[in-house]
Tab-separated table of C-alpha atoms in Angstrom:
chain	number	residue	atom	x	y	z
Y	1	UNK	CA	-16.966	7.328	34.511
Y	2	UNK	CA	-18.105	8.503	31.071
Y	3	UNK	CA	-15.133	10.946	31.050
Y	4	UNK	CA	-12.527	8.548	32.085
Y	5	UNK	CA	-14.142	6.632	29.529
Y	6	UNK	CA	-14.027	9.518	26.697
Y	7	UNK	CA	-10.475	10.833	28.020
Y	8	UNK	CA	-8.820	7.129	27.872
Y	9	UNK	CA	-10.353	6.764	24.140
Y	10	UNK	CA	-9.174	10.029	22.888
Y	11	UNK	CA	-5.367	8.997	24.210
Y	12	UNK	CA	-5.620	5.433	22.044
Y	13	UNK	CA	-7.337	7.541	18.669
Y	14	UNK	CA	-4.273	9.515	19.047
Y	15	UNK	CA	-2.246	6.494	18.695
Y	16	UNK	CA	-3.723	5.741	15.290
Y	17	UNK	CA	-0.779	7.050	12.602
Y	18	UNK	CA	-0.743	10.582	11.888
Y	19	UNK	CA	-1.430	9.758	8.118
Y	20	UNK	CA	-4.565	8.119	9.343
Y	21	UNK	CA	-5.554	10.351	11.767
Y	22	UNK	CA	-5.531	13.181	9.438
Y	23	UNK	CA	-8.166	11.937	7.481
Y	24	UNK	CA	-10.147	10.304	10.042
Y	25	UNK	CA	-9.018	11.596	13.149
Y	26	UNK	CA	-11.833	14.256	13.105
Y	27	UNK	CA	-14.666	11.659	12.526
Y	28	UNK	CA	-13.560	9.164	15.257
Y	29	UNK	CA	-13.346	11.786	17.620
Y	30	UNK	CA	-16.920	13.009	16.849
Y	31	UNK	CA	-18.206	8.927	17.431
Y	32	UNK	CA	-16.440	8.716	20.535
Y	33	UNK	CA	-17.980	11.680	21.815
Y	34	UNK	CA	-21.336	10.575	20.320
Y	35	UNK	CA	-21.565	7.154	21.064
Y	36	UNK	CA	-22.293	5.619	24.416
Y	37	UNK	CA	-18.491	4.103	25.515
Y	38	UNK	CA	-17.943	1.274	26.852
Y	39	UNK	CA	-14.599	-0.494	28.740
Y	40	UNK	CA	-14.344	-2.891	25.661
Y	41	UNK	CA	-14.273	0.320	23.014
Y	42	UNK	CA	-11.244	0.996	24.584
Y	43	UNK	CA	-9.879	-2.429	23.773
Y	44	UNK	CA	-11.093	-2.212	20.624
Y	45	UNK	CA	-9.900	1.118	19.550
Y	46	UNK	CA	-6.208	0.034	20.689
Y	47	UNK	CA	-6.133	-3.222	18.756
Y	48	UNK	CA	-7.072	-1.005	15.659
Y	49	UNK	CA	-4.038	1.717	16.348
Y	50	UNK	CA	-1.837	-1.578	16.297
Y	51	UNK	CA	-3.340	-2.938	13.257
Y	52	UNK	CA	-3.418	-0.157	11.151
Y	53	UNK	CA	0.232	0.798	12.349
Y	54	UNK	CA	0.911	-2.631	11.122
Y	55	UNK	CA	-0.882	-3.626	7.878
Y	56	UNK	CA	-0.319	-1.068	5.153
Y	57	UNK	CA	-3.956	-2.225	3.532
Y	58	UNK	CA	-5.630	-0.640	6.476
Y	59	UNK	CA	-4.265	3.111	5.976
Y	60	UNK	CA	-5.783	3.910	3.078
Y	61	UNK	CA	-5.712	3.752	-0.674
Y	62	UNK	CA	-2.413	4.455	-3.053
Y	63	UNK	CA	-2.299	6.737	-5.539
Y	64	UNK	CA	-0.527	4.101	-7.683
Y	65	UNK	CA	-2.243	1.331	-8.631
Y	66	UNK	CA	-0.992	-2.589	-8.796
Y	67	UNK	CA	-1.083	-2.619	-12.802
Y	68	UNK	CA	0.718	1.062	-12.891
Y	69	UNK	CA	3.238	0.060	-10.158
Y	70	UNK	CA	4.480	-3.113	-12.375
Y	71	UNK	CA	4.391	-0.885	-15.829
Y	72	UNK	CA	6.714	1.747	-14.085
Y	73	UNK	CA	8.706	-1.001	-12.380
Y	74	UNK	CA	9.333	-3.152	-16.070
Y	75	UNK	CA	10.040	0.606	-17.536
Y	76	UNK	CA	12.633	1.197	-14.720
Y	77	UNK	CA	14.067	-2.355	-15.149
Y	78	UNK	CA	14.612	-2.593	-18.735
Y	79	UNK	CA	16.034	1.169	-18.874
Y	80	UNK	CA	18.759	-0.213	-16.453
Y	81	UNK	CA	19.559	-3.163	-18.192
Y	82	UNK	CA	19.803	-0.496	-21.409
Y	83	UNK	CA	22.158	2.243	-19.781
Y	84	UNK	CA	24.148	-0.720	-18.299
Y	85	UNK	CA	24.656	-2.532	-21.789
Y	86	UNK	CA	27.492	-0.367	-23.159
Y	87	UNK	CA	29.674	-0.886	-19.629
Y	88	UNK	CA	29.050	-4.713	-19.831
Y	89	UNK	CA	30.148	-4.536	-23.363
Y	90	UNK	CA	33.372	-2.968	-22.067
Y	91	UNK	CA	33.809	-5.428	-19.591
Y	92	UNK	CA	33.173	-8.147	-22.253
Y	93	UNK	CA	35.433	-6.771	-24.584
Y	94	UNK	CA	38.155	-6.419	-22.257
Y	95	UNK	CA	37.653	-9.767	-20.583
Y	96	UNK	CA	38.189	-10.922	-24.308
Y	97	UNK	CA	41.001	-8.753	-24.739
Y	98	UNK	CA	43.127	-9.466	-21.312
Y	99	UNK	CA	42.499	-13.295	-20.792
Y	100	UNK	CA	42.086	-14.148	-24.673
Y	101	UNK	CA	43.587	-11.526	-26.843
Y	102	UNK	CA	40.366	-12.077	-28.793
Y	103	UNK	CA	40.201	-7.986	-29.290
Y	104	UNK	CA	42.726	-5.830	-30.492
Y	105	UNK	CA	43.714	-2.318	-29.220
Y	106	UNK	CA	43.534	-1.161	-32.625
Y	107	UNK	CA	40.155	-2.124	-33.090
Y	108	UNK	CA	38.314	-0.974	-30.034
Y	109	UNK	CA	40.269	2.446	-29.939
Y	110	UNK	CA	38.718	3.451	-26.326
Y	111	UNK	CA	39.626	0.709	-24.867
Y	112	UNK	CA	43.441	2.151	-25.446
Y	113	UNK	CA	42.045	4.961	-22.624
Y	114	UNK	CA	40.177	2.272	-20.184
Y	115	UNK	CA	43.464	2.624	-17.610
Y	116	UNK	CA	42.775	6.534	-17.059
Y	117	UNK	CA	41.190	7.057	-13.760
Y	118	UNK	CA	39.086	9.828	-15.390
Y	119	UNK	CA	37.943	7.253	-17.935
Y	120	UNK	CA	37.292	4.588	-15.397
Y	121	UNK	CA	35.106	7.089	-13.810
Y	122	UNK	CA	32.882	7.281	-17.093
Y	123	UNK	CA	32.269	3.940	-17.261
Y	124	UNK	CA	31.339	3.713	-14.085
Y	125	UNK	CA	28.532	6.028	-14.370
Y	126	UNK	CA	26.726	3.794	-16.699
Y	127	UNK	CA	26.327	0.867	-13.875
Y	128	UNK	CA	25.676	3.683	-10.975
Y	129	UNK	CA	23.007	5.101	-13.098
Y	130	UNK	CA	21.695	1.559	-13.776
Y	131	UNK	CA	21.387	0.581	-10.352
Y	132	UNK	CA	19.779	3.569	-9.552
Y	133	UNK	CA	17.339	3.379	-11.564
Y	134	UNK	CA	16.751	-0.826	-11.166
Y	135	UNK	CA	16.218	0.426	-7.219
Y	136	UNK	CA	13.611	2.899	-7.985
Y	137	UNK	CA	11.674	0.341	-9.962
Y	138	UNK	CA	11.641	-1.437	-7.134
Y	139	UNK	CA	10.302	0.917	-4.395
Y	140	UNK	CA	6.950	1.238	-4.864
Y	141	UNK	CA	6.619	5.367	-3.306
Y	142	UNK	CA	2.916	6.310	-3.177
Y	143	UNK	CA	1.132	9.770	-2.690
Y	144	UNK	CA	-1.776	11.104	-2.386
Y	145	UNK	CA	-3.643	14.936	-0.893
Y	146	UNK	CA	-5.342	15.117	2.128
Y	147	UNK	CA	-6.850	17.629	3.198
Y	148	UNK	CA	-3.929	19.941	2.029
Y	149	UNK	CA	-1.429	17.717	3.023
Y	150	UNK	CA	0.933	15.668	0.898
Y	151	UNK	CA	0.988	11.411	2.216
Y	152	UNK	CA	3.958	10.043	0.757
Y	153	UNK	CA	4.251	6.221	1.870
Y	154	UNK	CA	7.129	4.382	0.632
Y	155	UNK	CA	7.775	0.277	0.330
Y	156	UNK	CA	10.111	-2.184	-1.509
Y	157	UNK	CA	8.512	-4.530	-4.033
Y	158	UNK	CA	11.511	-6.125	-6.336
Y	159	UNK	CA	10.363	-7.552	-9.285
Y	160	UNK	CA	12.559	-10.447	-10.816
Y	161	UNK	CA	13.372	-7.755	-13.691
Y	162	UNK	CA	14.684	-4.997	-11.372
Y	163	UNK	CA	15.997	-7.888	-9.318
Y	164	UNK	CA	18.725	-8.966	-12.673
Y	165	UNK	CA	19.363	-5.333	-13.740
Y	166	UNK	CA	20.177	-4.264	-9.911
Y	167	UNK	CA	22.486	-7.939	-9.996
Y	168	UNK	CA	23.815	-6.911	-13.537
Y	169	UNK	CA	24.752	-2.957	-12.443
Y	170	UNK	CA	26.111	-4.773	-9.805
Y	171	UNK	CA	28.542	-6.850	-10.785
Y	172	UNK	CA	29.453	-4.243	-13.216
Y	173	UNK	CA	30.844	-2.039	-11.030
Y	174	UNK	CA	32.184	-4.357	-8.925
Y	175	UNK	CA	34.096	-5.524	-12.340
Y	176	UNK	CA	35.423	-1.942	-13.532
Y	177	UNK	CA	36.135	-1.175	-9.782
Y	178	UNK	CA	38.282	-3.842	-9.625
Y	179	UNK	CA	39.937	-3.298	-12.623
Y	180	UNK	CA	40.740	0.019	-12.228
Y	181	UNK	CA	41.935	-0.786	-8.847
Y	182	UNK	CA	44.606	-3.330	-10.603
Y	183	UNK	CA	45.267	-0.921	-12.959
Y	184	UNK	CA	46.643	1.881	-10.957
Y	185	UNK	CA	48.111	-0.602	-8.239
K	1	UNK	CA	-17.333	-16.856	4.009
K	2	UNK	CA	-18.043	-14.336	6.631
K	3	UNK	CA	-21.568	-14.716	8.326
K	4	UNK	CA	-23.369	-11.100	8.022
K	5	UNK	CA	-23.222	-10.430	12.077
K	6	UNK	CA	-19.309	-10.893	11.517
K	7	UNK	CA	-18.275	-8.818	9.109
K	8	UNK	CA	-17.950	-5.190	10.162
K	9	UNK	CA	-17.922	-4.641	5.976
K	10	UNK	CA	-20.781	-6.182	4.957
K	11	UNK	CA	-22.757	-5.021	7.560
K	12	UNK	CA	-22.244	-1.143	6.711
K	13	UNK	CA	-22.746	-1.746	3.340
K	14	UNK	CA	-26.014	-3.255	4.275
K	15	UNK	CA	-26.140	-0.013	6.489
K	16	UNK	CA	-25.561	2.202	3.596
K	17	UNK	CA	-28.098	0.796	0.937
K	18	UNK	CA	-30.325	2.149	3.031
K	19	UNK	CA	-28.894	5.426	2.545
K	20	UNK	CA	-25.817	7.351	3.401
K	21	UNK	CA	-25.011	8.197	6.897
K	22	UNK	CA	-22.309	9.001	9.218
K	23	UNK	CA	-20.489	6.744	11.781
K	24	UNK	CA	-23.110	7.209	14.966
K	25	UNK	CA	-25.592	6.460	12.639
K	26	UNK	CA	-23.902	3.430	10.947
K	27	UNK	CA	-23.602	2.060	14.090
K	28	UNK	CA	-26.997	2.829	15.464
K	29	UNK	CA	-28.648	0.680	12.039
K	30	UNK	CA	-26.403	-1.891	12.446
K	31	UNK	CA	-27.302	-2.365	16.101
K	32	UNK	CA	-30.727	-2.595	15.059
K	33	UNK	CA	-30.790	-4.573	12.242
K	34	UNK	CA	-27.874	-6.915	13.066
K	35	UNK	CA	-27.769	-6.726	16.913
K	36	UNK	CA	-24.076	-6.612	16.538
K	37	UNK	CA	-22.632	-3.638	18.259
K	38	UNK	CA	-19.468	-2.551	16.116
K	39	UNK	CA	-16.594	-1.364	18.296
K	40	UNK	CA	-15.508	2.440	16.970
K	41	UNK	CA	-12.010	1.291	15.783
K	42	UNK	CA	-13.756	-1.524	14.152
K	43	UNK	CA	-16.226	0.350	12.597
K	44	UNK	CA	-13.416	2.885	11.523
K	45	UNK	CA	-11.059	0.346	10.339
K	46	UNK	CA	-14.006	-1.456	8.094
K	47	UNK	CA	-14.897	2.136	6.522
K	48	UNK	CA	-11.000	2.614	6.003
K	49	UNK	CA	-10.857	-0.845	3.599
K	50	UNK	CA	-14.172	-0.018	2.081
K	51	UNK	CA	-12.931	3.224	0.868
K	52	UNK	CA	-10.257	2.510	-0.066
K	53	UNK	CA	-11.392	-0.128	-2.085
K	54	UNK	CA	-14.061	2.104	-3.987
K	55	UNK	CA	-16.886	0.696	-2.092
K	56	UNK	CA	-18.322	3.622	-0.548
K	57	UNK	CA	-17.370	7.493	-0.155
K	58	UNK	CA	-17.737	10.503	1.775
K	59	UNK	CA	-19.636	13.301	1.389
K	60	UNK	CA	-19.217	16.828	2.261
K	61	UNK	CA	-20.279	16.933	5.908
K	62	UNK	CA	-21.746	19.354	8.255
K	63	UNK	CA	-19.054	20.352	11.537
K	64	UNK	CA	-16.845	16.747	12.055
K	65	UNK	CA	-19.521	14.696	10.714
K	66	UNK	CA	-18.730	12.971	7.670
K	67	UNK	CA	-21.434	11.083	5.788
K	68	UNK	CA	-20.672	8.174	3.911
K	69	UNK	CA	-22.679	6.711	0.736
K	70	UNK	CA	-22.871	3.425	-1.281
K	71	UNK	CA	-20.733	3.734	-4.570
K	72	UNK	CA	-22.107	1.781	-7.877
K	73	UNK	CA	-19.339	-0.628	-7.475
K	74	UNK	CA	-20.601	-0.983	-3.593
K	75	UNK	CA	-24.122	-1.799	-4.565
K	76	UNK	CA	-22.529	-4.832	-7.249
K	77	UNK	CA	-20.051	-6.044	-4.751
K	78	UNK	CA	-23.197	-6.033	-2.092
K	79	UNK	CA	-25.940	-7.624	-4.187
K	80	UNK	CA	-23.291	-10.354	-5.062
K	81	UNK	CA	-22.154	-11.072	-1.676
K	82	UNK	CA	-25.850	-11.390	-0.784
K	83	UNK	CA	-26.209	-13.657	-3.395
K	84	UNK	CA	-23.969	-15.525	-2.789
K	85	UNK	CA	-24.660	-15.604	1.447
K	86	UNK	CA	-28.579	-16.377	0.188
K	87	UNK	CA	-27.098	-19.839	-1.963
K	88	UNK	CA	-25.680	-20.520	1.132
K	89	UNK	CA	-28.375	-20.061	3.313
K	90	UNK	CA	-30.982	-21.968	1.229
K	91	UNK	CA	-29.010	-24.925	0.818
K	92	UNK	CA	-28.124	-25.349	4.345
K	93	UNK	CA	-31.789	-24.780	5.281
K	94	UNK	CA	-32.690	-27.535	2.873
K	95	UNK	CA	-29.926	-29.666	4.467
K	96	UNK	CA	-31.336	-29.169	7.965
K	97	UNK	CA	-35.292	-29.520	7.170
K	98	UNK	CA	-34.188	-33.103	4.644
K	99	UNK	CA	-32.825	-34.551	7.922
């Protein structure tokens, strides 16, 4: 009976995640084998593989913490809304231009080159690079060594910051997409 | 709040201010002191949390043993959730004996 017992344990600690089992896998083991087992251990030990598959809290601690997460995340934010501000002044400036004749070519002299696919391309990078970066501030990627090995867990926390400058990038190249599309229709 | 023979968390810190040990003998103590019999995922999944959150940590360990001890920030968190379960406990006692 014991070894049924021990056997049918050892097949539900294995279905603890791997990240988990490497750091405890060798302890639990060593309890089940030292401890006298009972039918509800096995019950128990199951509802705990499910749990800490589920709940992120119960697999260990981050190497980021709450305070650093939100520093890097405002960092990554603003720097988005900062390499997107020169594109959305080129889509102001031409809205102005186009629909109000507010700008002049003479004035803004790259906006004589906007139509060039090449060009288009260039400002396009600027809102790519944006929304790049407003999606890293919002995935919160943690790591941490054990035992030799590298844990690398990964989850999405948007902040309302990252949340605009991921809407802003957006719309900008949704904008200068557009336009280029009319352009060389 | 959590009564002591409830709380897989409390009830190893309790374990550890005694002393650090490793899981068998966590749950041994407990047994003894609480006569609450942890279950070895629950016992596992409590030291998991307390770790994590700085309450206790492991020590080197000899084969696949793995003693734990009671950080300074344990100990705190411990005397004031004792504290704080003894405020309870006195006023309910007074409560029940006033009657």
């Amino acid at each position: 009976m014991r070894r049924l017992l021990l056997a049918a344990a050892r097949r539900f600690a294995a279905a603890y995640p791997a990240r988990w089992r490497r750091r405890y896998g060798e302890e639990l083991d060593e309890l089940i084998v030292e401890m006298r087992l009972h039918p509800r251990d096995l019950f128990d030990l199951a509802r705990w593989a499910i749990r800490t598959h589920v709940a992120p809290e119960e697999r260990g601690r981050d190497a980021m913490t709450d305070r650093q997460f939100t520093w890097i995340s405002r960092g990554l934010g603003l720097a988005s809304l900062v390499v997107a501000a020169p594109a959305a002044l080129f889509v102001v400036l031409s809205v102005l231009r186009y629909n109000f004749g507010v700008v002049d070519e003479s004035q803004v002299w790259w906006l004589e080159h906007s139509s060039a696919a090449l060009t288009m391309l260039g400002y396009l990078g600027a809102p790519v690079i944006a929304l790049g970066l407003a999606l890293l501030g919002m995935g919160r990627v943690s790591y941490r060594r054990e035992g030799g090995a590298l844990m690398v867990t990964a989850r999405v926390r948007p902040s309302r910051l990252t949340l605009l400058a991921a809407a802003v990038s957006l719309f900008l190249i949704a904008v200068i997409l557009g336009y280029g599309i009319t352009e060389n229709l | 709040m959590p009564t002591p023979p409830s709380d897989p968390g409390l009830l190893i810190l309790i374990s550890l201010a005694a002393g650090p040990k490793h899981g068998h003998a966590m749950m041994l103590d407990i047994t003894d002191f609480g006569g609450v019999r942890l279950g070895p995922g629950t016992l596992y999944g409590a030291i998991t949390r307390l770790e994590a959150g700085g309450l206790i940590a492991p020590m080197a360990g000899s084969g696949r043993r793995r003693p734990y001890r009671l950080t300074r920030a344990g100990r705190t968190h411990l005397g004031k959730r004792l504290s704080a379960l003894d405020q309870s406990v006195q006023t309910g006692l007074a409560r029940v004996t006033a009657r």
